[in-house]
Structures are given as structure tokens and as C-alpha cells.
Tab-separated table of C-alpha atoms and ligand atoms in Angstrom:
chain	number	residue	atom	x	y	z
S	1	UNK	CA	1.486	3.056	5.263
S	2	UNK	CA	-0.416	0.325	7.033
S	3	UNK	CA	-3.458	-0.578	4.932
S	4	UNK	CA	-6.793	0.298	6.556
S	5	UNK	CA	-8.971	-1.148	3.819
S	6	UNK	CA	-12.435	-0.642	5.286
S	7	UNK	CA	-11.712	2.118	7.789
S	8	UNK	CA	-9.618	-0.097	10.056
S	9	UNK	CA	-6.148	-1.601	9.976
S	10	UNK	CA	-7.435	-5.132	10.437
S	11	UNK	CA	-7.041	-6.525	13.973
S	12	UNK	CA	-5.506	-3.306	15.358
S	13	UNK	CA	-6.962	-0.409	17.326
S	14	UNK	CA	-5.986	3.061	16.128
S	15	UNK	CA	-3.925	3.457	19.317
S	16	UNK	CA	-1.995	0.288	18.493
S	17	UNK	CA	-1.286	1.532	14.960
S	18	UNK	CA	-0.026	4.846	16.391
S	19	UNK	CA	2.153	2.979	18.907
S	20	UNK	CA	4.088	1.362	16.047
S	21	UNK	CA	5.213	4.809	14.864
S	22	UNK	CA	2.867	4.820	11.874
S	23	UNK	CA	2.056	8.415	10.929
S	24	UNK	CA	-0.183	7.801	7.899
S	25	UNK	CA	-2.582	5.031	6.922
S	26	UNK	CA	-4.276	4.053	3.671
S	27	UNK	CA	-8.014	3.686	3.086
S	28	UNK	CA	-9.648	1.970	0.110
S	29	UNK	CA	-12.170	4.048	-1.804
S	30	UNK	CA	-13.800	1.027	-3.459
S	31	UNK	CA	-14.624	-0.630	-0.132
S	32	UNK	CA	-15.676	2.557	1.649
S	33	UNK	CA	-17.918	3.859	-1.186
S	34	UNK	CA	-19.828	0.573	-1.144
S	35	UNK	CA	-19.919	0.146	2.639
S	36	UNK	CA	-20.763	2.236	4.635
S	37	UNK	CA	-20.876	4.792	1.756
S	38	UNK	CA	-18.825	7.946	1.240
S	39	UNK	CA	-21.806	10.237	1.875
S	40	UNK	CA	-22.461	8.575	5.214
S	41	UNK	CA	-18.811	8.909	6.233
S	42	UNK	CA	-18.952	12.607	5.254
S	43	UNK	CA	-22.066	13.129	7.400
S	44	UNK	CA	-20.322	11.393	10.308
S	45	UNK	CA	-17.420	13.846	10.140
S	46	UNK	CA	-15.103	12.261	7.557
S	47	UNK	CA	-12.865	9.218	7.694
S	48	UNK	CA	-10.396	10.709	10.222
S	49	UNK	CA	-13.180	11.167	12.772
S	50	UNK	CA	-14.980	7.939	11.789
S	51	UNK	CA	-11.932	5.695	12.365
S	52	UNK	CA	-10.217	7.757	15.106
S	53	UNK	CA	-7.222	8.625	12.923
S	54	UNK	CA	-6.547	12.394	13.107
S	55	UNK	CA	-3.298	12.007	11.156
S	56	UNK	CA	-2.921	11.842	7.387
S	57	UNK	CA	-4.921	9.305	5.368
S	58	UNK	CA	-4.154	8.396	1.763
S	59	UNK	CA	-7.029	6.937	-0.239
S	60	UNK	CA	-6.651	5.069	-3.496
S	61	UNK	CA	-8.917	5.921	-6.420
S	62	UNK	CA	-10.960	2.735	-6.288
S	63	UNK	CA	-9.930	1.746	-9.795
S	64	UNK	CA	-7.566	-1.062	-8.860
S	65	UNK	CA	-10.118	-2.855	-6.722
S	66	UNK	CA	-12.904	-2.378	-9.242
S	67	UNK	CA	-10.781	-4.381	-11.666
S	68	UNK	CA	-9.795	-7.028	-9.107
S	69	UNK	CA	-12.979	-7.424	-6.996
S	70	UNK	CA	-16.083	-6.096	-8.730
S	71	UNK	CA	-18.374	-8.167	-10.915
S	72	UNK	CA	-19.393	-7.336	-14.495
S	73	UNK	CA	-17.023	-4.399	-14.794
S	74	UNK	CA	-16.915	-2.456	-18.059
S	75	UNK	CA	-14.137	-0.009	-18.851
S	76	UNK	CA	-14.719	2.792	-21.361
S	77	UNK	CA	-12.924	5.995	-22.327
S	78	UNK	CA	-14.639	8.000	-19.576
S	79	UNK	CA	-14.564	5.598	-16.630
S	80	UNK	CA	-15.612	2.196	-15.393
S	81	UNK	CA	-19.063	0.793	-14.577
S	82	UNK	CA	-19.261	-2.166	-12.229
S	83	UNK	CA	-21.406	-4.221	-9.900
S	84	UNK	CA	-20.658	-4.299	-6.188
S	85	UNK	CA	-19.195	-7.609	-5.012
S	86	UNK	CA	-21.327	-7.143	-1.869
S	87	UNK	CA	-24.869	-6.789	-3.213
S	88	UNK	CA	-24.700	-6.580	-7.010
S	89	UNK	CA	-25.756	-2.902	-7.186
S	90	UNK	CA	-24.396	-0.953	-10.163
S	91	UNK	CA	-21.885	1.875	-9.641
S	92	UNK	CA	-19.753	4.060	-11.867
S	93	UNK	CA	-16.345	5.619	-11.306
S	94	UNK	CA	-15.028	8.409	-13.486
S	95	UNK	CA	-11.977	10.540	-12.679
S	96	UNK	CA	-14.218	13.346	-11.350
S	97	UNK	CA	-16.426	10.930	-9.381
S	98	UNK	CA	-13.412	9.236	-7.749
S	99	UNK	CA	-12.006	12.621	-6.721
S	100	UNK	CA	-15.413	13.648	-5.326
S	101	UNK	CA	-15.713	10.438	-3.281
S	102	UNK	CA	-12.209	10.881	-1.867
S	103	UNK	CA	-13.166	14.485	-0.993
S	104	UNK	CA	-16.229	13.175	0.885
S	105	UNK	CA	-13.965	10.765	2.758
S	106	UNK	CA	-11.736	13.765	3.643
S	107	UNK	CA	-8.616	12.037	2.291
S	108	UNK	CA	-5.427	13.955	3.076
S	109	UNK	CA	-3.791	12.525	-0.035
S	110	UNK	CA	-6.059	11.791	-2.981
S	111	UNK	CA	-4.987	9.494	-5.826
S	112	UNK	CA	-5.960	10.041	-9.461
S	113	UNK	CA	-8.132	7.426	-11.145
S	114	UNK	CA	-6.007	5.302	-13.445
S	115	UNK	CA	-6.069	1.971	-15.194
S	116	UNK	CA	-3.644	-0.511	-13.681
S	117	UNK	CA	-2.343	-2.020	-16.928
S	118	UNK	CA	-2.608	-5.820	-16.658
S	119	UNK	CA	0.604	-7.850	-16.751
S	120	UNK	CA	1.739	-8.992	-19.207
S	121	UNK	CA	0.717	-6.433	-21.836
S	122	UNK	CA	1.908	-5.924	-25.411
S	123	UNK	CA	3.642	-2.599	-26.139
S	124	UNK	CA	0.565	-1.368	-28.054
S	125	UNK	CA	-1.856	-2.336	-25.291
S	126	UNK	CA	0.440	-0.812	-22.655
S	127	UNK	CA	0.634	2.469	-24.634
S	128	UNK	CA	-3.147	2.684	-25.101
S	129	UNK	CA	-3.717	1.952	-21.407
S	130	UNK	CA	-1.072	4.456	-20.270
S	131	UNK	CA	-2.531	7.175	-22.507
S	132	UNK	CA	-5.991	6.540	-21.033
S	133	UNK	CA	-4.511	6.875	-17.528
S	134	UNK	CA	-2.826	10.163	-18.506
S	135	UNK	CA	-6.149	11.604	-19.806
S	136	UNK	CA	-7.767	10.533	-16.544
S	137	UNK	CA	-4.873	12.095	-14.592
S	138	UNK	CA	-5.592	15.443	-16.315
S	139	UNK	CA	-9.329	15.104	-15.562
S	140	UNK	CA	-8.575	14.163	-11.949
S	141	UNK	CA	-6.354	17.240	-11.600
S	142	UNK	CA	-9.166	19.469	-12.904
S	143	UNK	CA	-11.709	17.913	-10.515
S	144	UNK	CA	-9.516	18.170	-7.408
S	145	UNK	CA	-10.192	21.098	-5.083
S	146	UNK	CA	-6.801	22.295	-3.823
S	147	UNK	CA	-6.808	23.142	-0.088
S	148	UNK	CA	-4.043	23.733	2.433
S	149	UNK	CA	-2.871	20.482	3.984
S	150	UNK	CA	-4.317	18.293	1.220
S	151	UNK	CA	-2.651	16.903	-1.876
S	152	UNK	CA	-3.226	15.020	-5.115
S	153	UNK	CA	-0.828	12.375	-6.424
S	154	UNK	CA	-0.458	11.282	-10.063
S	155	UNK	CA	0.319	7.679	-11.028
S	156	UNK	CA	2.850	6.659	-13.686
S	157	UNK	CA	1.912	3.656	-15.832
S	158	UNK	CA	3.494	2.084	-18.923
S	159	UNK	CA	3.888	-1.575	-17.923
S	160	UNK	CA	7.472	-2.853	-18.305
S	161	UNK	CA	8.408	-0.536	-21.193
S	162	UNK	CA	11.006	2.123	-20.288
S	163	UNK	CA	9.995	4.594	-23.021
S	164	UNK	CA	6.317	4.426	-21.990
S	165	UNK	CA	7.260	4.875	-18.330
S	166	UNK	CA	9.337	7.923	-19.224
S	167	UNK	CA	6.518	9.415	-21.317
S	168	UNK	CA	4.052	8.796	-18.489
S	169	UNK	CA	6.313	10.456	-15.910
S	170	UNK	CA	6.843	13.467	-18.181
S	171	UNK	CA	3.100	13.829	-18.789
S	172	UNK	CA	2.415	13.740	-15.034
S	173	UNK	CA	5.058	16.428	-14.495
S	174	UNK	CA	3.467	18.573	-17.182
S	175	UNK	CA	0.075	18.305	-15.411
S	176	UNK	CA	1.697	18.894	-12.020
S	177	UNK	CA	0.997	16.962	-8.818
S	178	UNK	CA	1.914	17.134	-5.120
S	179	UNK	CA	3.427	13.651	-5.265
S	180	UNK	CA	4.098	10.950	-7.846
S	181	UNK	CA	3.240	7.259	-7.640
S	182	UNK	CA	4.541	4.341	-9.660
S	183	UNK	CA	1.592	2.066	-10.428
S	184	UNK	CA	1.064	-1.156	-12.303
S	185	UNK	CA	3.719	-3.099	-10.381
S	186	UNK	CA	3.606	-5.954	-7.858
S	187	UNK	CA	1.076	-7.716	-10.081
S	188	UNK	CA	3.125	-10.777	-10.941
S	189	UNK	CA	6.077	-9.336	-12.863
S	190	UNK	CA	8.673	-10.373	-10.266
S	191	UNK	CA	11.185	-8.359	-8.259
S	192	UNK	CA	13.868	-8.011	-10.966
S	193	UNK	CA	11.305	-6.512	-13.364
S	194	UNK	CA	9.887	-4.249	-10.644
S	195	UNK	CA	13.369	-2.878	-10.010
S	196	UNK	CA	14.059	-2.461	-13.747
S	197	UNK	CA	10.845	-0.442	-14.113
S	198	UNK	CA	11.828	1.728	-11.138
S	199	UNK	CA	15.224	2.344	-12.747
S	200	UNK	CA	13.383	3.515	-15.879
S	201	UNK	CA	10.806	5.649	-14.024
S	202	UNK	CA	12.098	7.174	-10.788
S	203	UNK	CA	14.864	9.307	-12.426
S	204	UNK	CA	12.080	11.122	-14.336
S	205	UNK	CA	10.118	11.956	-11.156
S	206	UNK	CA	11.123	15.003	-9.071
S	207	UNK	CA	13.239	14.138	-6.015
S	208	UNK	CA	11.698	17.003	-4.018
S	209	UNK	CA	8.206	15.457	-4.226
S	210	UNK	CA	7.140	12.235	-2.478
S	211	UNK	CA	7.601	9.183	-4.709
S	212	UNK	CA	5.225	6.355	-3.888
S	213	UNK	CA	5.427	2.724	-5.023
S	214	UNK	CA	1.912	1.309	-4.836
S	215	UNK	CA	1.233	-2.135	-3.402
S	216	UNK	CA	4.840	-3.093	-2.542
S	217	UNK	CA	5.983	-5.213	-0.831
S	218	UNK	CA	8.246	-7.555	1.117
S	219	UNK	CA	11.055	-6.095	3.272
S	220	UNK	CA	13.523	-7.008	0.516
S	221	UNK	CA	11.339	-5.266	-2.117
S	222	UNK	CA	11.198	-2.170	0.099
S	223	UNK	CA	14.956	-2.000	0.676
S	224	UNK	CA	15.662	-2.340	-3.060
S	225	UNK	CA	13.038	0.290	-3.904
S	226	UNK	CA	14.279	2.788	-1.313
S	227	UNK	CA	17.741	2.434	-2.825
S	228	UNK	CA	16.104	3.398	-6.139
S	229	UNK	CA	14.545	6.567	-4.686
S	230	UNK	CA	11.092	5.487	-3.460
S	231	UNK	CA	9.810	7.235	-0.292
S	232	UNK	CA	6.371	5.803	0.356
S	233	UNK	CA	4.798	2.344	0.274
S	234	UNK	CA	1.569	0.590	1.073
S	235	UNK	CA	1.116	-3.141	1.270
S	236	UNK	CA	-1.207	-5.639	2.913
S	237	UNK	CA	1.667	-8.075	3.510
S	238	UNK	CA	2.381	-7.215	7.187
S	239	UNK	CA	-1.276	-7.242	8.210
S	240	UNK	CA	-2.383	-10.174	6.054
S	241	UNK	CA	0.631	-12.230	7.121
S	242	UNK	CA	-0.122	-11.361	10.736
S	243	UNK	CA	-3.524	-13.015	10.425
S	244	UNK	CA	-2.030	-16.200	8.940
S	245	UNK	CA	0.786	-16.824	11.481
S	246	UNK	CA	3.570	-15.487	9.245
S	247	UNK	CA	6.007	-13.344	11.235
S	248	UNK	CA	8.395	-10.829	9.665
S	249	UNK	CA	11.378	-10.491	11.990
S	250	UNK	CA	14.949	-9.235	12.048
S	251	UNK	CA	15.973	-12.902	11.515
S	252	UNK	CA	13.659	-13.394	8.522
S	253	UNK	CA	10.178	-14.840	8.010
S	254	UNK	CA	8.773	-17.523	10.295
S	255	UNK	CA	5.553	-19.510	10.264
S	256	UNK	CA	4.402	-19.668	13.882
S	257	UNK	CA	2.325	-22.775	13.196
S	258	UNK	CA	5.580	-24.688	12.821
S	259	UNK	CA	5.911	-27.369	15.550
S	260	UNK	CA	9.450	-26.258	16.372
S	261	UNK	CA	8.006	-23.254	18.229
S	262	UNK	CA	5.732	-25.331	20.527
S	263	UNK	CA	8.200	-25.279	23.455
S	264	UNK	CA	10.114	-22.140	22.441
S	265	UNK	CA	10.147	-19.736	25.409
S	266	UNK	CA	12.154	-17.078	23.544
S	267	UNK	CA	10.592	-13.835	22.339
S	268	UNK	CA	9.476	-13.797	18.704
S	269	UNK	CA	12.068	-11.103	17.870
S	270	UNK	CA	14.473	-9.886	20.543
S	271	UNK	CA	15.137	-6.768	18.433
S	272	UNK	CA	11.466	-5.699	18.603
S	273	UNK	CA	9.740	-3.641	21.316
S	274	UNK	CA	6.119	-4.536	20.448
S	275	UNK	CA	3.841	-6.274	23.011
S	276	UNK	CA	4.002	-9.617	21.174
S	277	UNK	CA	7.777	-9.637	21.592
S	278	UNK	CA	8.195	-8.032	25.025
S	279	UNK	CA	5.349	-9.780	26.850
S	280	UNK	CA	4.990	-13.200	25.232
S	281	UNK	CA	6.925	-16.222	24.015
S	282	UNK	CA	6.977	-17.823	20.584
S	283	UNK	CA	5.295	-20.840	22.231
S	284	UNK	CA	2.386	-18.687	23.445
S	285	UNK	CA	1.939	-16.983	20.071
S	286	UNK	CA	1.966	-20.389	18.362
S	287	UNK	CA	-0.584	-21.690	20.870
S	288	UNK	CA	-2.916	-18.773	20.097
S	289	UNK	CA	-2.882	-19.633	16.386
S	290	UNK	CA	-3.274	-23.379	16.972
S	291	UNK	CA	-6.248	-22.680	19.282
S	292	UNK	CA	-7.645	-20.161	16.767
S	293	UNK	CA	-7.752	-17.423	19.395
S	294	UNK	CA	-8.263	-13.935	17.932
S	295	UNK	CA	-5.459	-12.528	20.083
S	296	UNK	CA	-2.975	-14.396	17.849
S	297	UNK	CA	-3.781	-12.357	14.708
S	298	UNK	CA	-3.997	-9.191	16.829
S	299	UNK	CA	-0.543	-9.615	18.388
S	300	UNK	CA	1.162	-10.796	15.218
S	301	UNK	CA	-0.355	-8.005	13.104
S	302	UNK	CA	0.951	-5.490	15.647
S	303	UNK	CA	4.368	-7.113	15.508
S	304	UNK	CA	4.537	-7.191	11.697
S	305	UNK	CA	3.493	-3.539	11.398
S	306	UNK	CA	6.086	-2.686	14.065
S	307	UNK	CA	8.752	-4.587	12.115
S	308	UNK	CA	7.907	-2.703	8.918
S	309	UNK	CA	7.899	0.681	10.699
S	310	UNK	CA	11.214	-0.098	12.413
S	311	UNK	CA	12.663	-1.063	9.019
S	312	UNK	CA	11.490	2.234	7.498
S	313	UNK	CA	12.857	4.221	10.457
S	314	UNK	CA	16.167	2.422	10.077
S	315	UNK	CA	16.253	3.251	6.368
S	316	UNK	CA	15.471	6.940	7.041
S	317	UNK	CA	18.224	7.170	9.637
S	318	UNK	CA	20.705	5.380	7.368
S	319	UNK	CA	19.922	7.777	4.491
S	320	UNK	CA	20.469	10.768	6.792
S	321	UNK	CA	23.774	9.262	7.931
S	322	UNK	CA	24.896	8.447	4.352
S	323	UNK	CA	25.210	4.726	5.110
S	324	UNK	CA	22.196	3.276	3.290
S	325	UNK	CA	24.134	0.530	1.501
S	326	UNK	CA	25.825	-0.653	4.712
S	327	UNK	CA	22.510	-0.638	6.587
S	328	UNK	CA	20.714	-2.537	3.818
S	329	UNK	CA	23.470	-5.129	3.698
S	330	UNK	CA	23.426	-5.614	7.462
S	331	UNK	CA	19.630	-6.029	7.588
S	332	UNK	CA	19.608	-8.599	4.784
S	333	UNK	CA	22.566	-10.529	6.220
S	334	UNK	CA	20.552	-11.297	9.386
S	335	UNK	CA	17.739	-13.008	7.476
S	336	UNK	CA	18.408	-16.679	8.137
S	337	UNK	CA	14.990	-18.279	7.777
S	338	UNK	CA	14.095	-20.851	5.165
S	339	UNK	CA	11.170	-18.798	3.881
S	340	UNK	CA	11.417	-16.026	1.289
S	341	UNK	CA	11.539	-12.558	2.780
K	401	ZN	ZN1	7.454	-7.529	17.852
């Protein structure tokens, strides 16, 4: 899912996002409730209409960004009170309020409010935090109005502790959701730990429901997570990297500001069919960034989202053909760049 934080996948038109093969995008409740406001978006026909995205939209609960962006936040047993990072106004999110806001946005997939347990956390702190998230998951379930074509996802927590992750998954299954997310990862624990937590969590989540790893990740993270049973991802990496001259390609990661591309007439990625690769040279893309032209971030964001979607399509096809391991090995073997993937 490309990330459309504030009702837009940054630097891309909705048509461009569709052209990459993206079928679902993510919107951020925290940003949208503060600006332009969920009530206003509802009056203007909902987020699909507002941002010209008739397809599915998943919204997060707002909780993660309250803890990472808002000022003077205060967590209690019933929710979190915080000040907007934009204008200092005071707001409150509870499980029921988060569900209501996501309903106003007309989210296709609504996420429960949870606490993203900080990393690192002691076992006792991780248990207390996970149990709070499970109470909020129950309250979110009760507040959600089930309608055809809409769904509610639960989020497993439990930090790096396998027994807590298992308990969290079992509690979510008891409550019952349309899909199951693994939260509290990609917050500094490192890839080996992420994978270990997936090994301890995913087997306890139903294979027939979508399994969603929140906030992950690099192409290598995605391949390793798909091999562990994850279906759905969101991450700002392709779009954020696209605005800072970092290109994800079939040959690995390249920084287009590097002087070695100044006279390079080759396409950025000859395996890619996006406009940046079919219509322009590496030298031109580099020039756009050096001259601080806005077309540079636009073209490279398109390319990076295209690369990610092509990777996901390749993984889906490989799974259907029962050759996932061979496909994953072949993709990784082509990464030759000096930068981490
Ligand atoms: Zn491309």
C-alpha cells in the first residue's frame, strides 16, 4: 500500500498511483483529523471522493502518530489526549472515537486503536501494554459498524516476546476480525528480530484472513516477511526515498545525486516500465535533483512505487507457481549496489 498520509501519495497524482498497479492506498487518521478534519472530509463525500481514489483505502487508528508526532501526549487506560503538532489544540482519541473518525473518512479497512509498545520494553511493560491494546481492540470491535465491503483489522502486540505475541494473537482471534496486523515492529529492533517476532506470531494468525505487517519495509524486509506469511504492507520508504534521490531498482539502491550518473545516458532501471525509466536517462534524473526541480521527486517517487508494486506482483506470481524461494533468491542476487537494500 503506497502511503497517502494527508490524502495524497506525496508527489503523485491518483492516476499515476493507479498506473503503478496499486489497488489500495493508506491514509493517516492523525493527519486527516487535524487537517482538514474528518467531519469536513465526510461532508465533502468521504476520503475516496476527496482524493479521487475510488478503490480501497486503509486508515490507521491515529495512535502511532499521536505517540510520534503530537506534543504533550498523555496515555491513560481509556485513550490518549494530545496537542496537535500543527496548532497546539487539544484532542482526544479513544478506541470508539478512532473508529468513528475512520467511519467519517469512509475507510474501507479500519484499524483498531492500539498502543505501539516502545522498543525496547521489559517483559512486564510489554505485557501491560499488550493487555491495554487487547482491551482497546475489544472496544474498537464493539464501536465498529459492520457493513458490506468494509472491514476491521486487529493488531497483535507483545514486543519481542514470543509468549506475549501468541497471547495477543489468540485474544484477537477470540474477538474476531476481518484481518490481522502485526504491530510494534520496524521501530529500531532490526531485521533479524522482526523476522523472529513474525515466526512467533504469524503461525497463530489465520491463513485465510489478510495478514498485515505495519510500517515495513525495505524490499529485503518484504521478501523475508512474505516468506513468513505476510500479505500486506505499508511503508513510506518508496515515496520518501523518491523525494531524496534514492532509487530502488532491480540492481539495488542508488543515490542519484552521485556524480557517476552525471553523464549516464542509460535508463534508471531497464527492467522497469515507469515513465522515469522509459522516457528519461539517469543523467536527466540526476540533473533534476541537482537543480532542485520538482519533477525529480515526482518521477523518482513514481519509479519507486512501481518497483515495489512490481516486486509484490512478482512475489504473488511466484507463490501461485510454487517457486517463491527461487524467485526471492533471483531477485536478491541481482542487487549489486553498495547501499543497503
Ligand atoms: Zn522505473
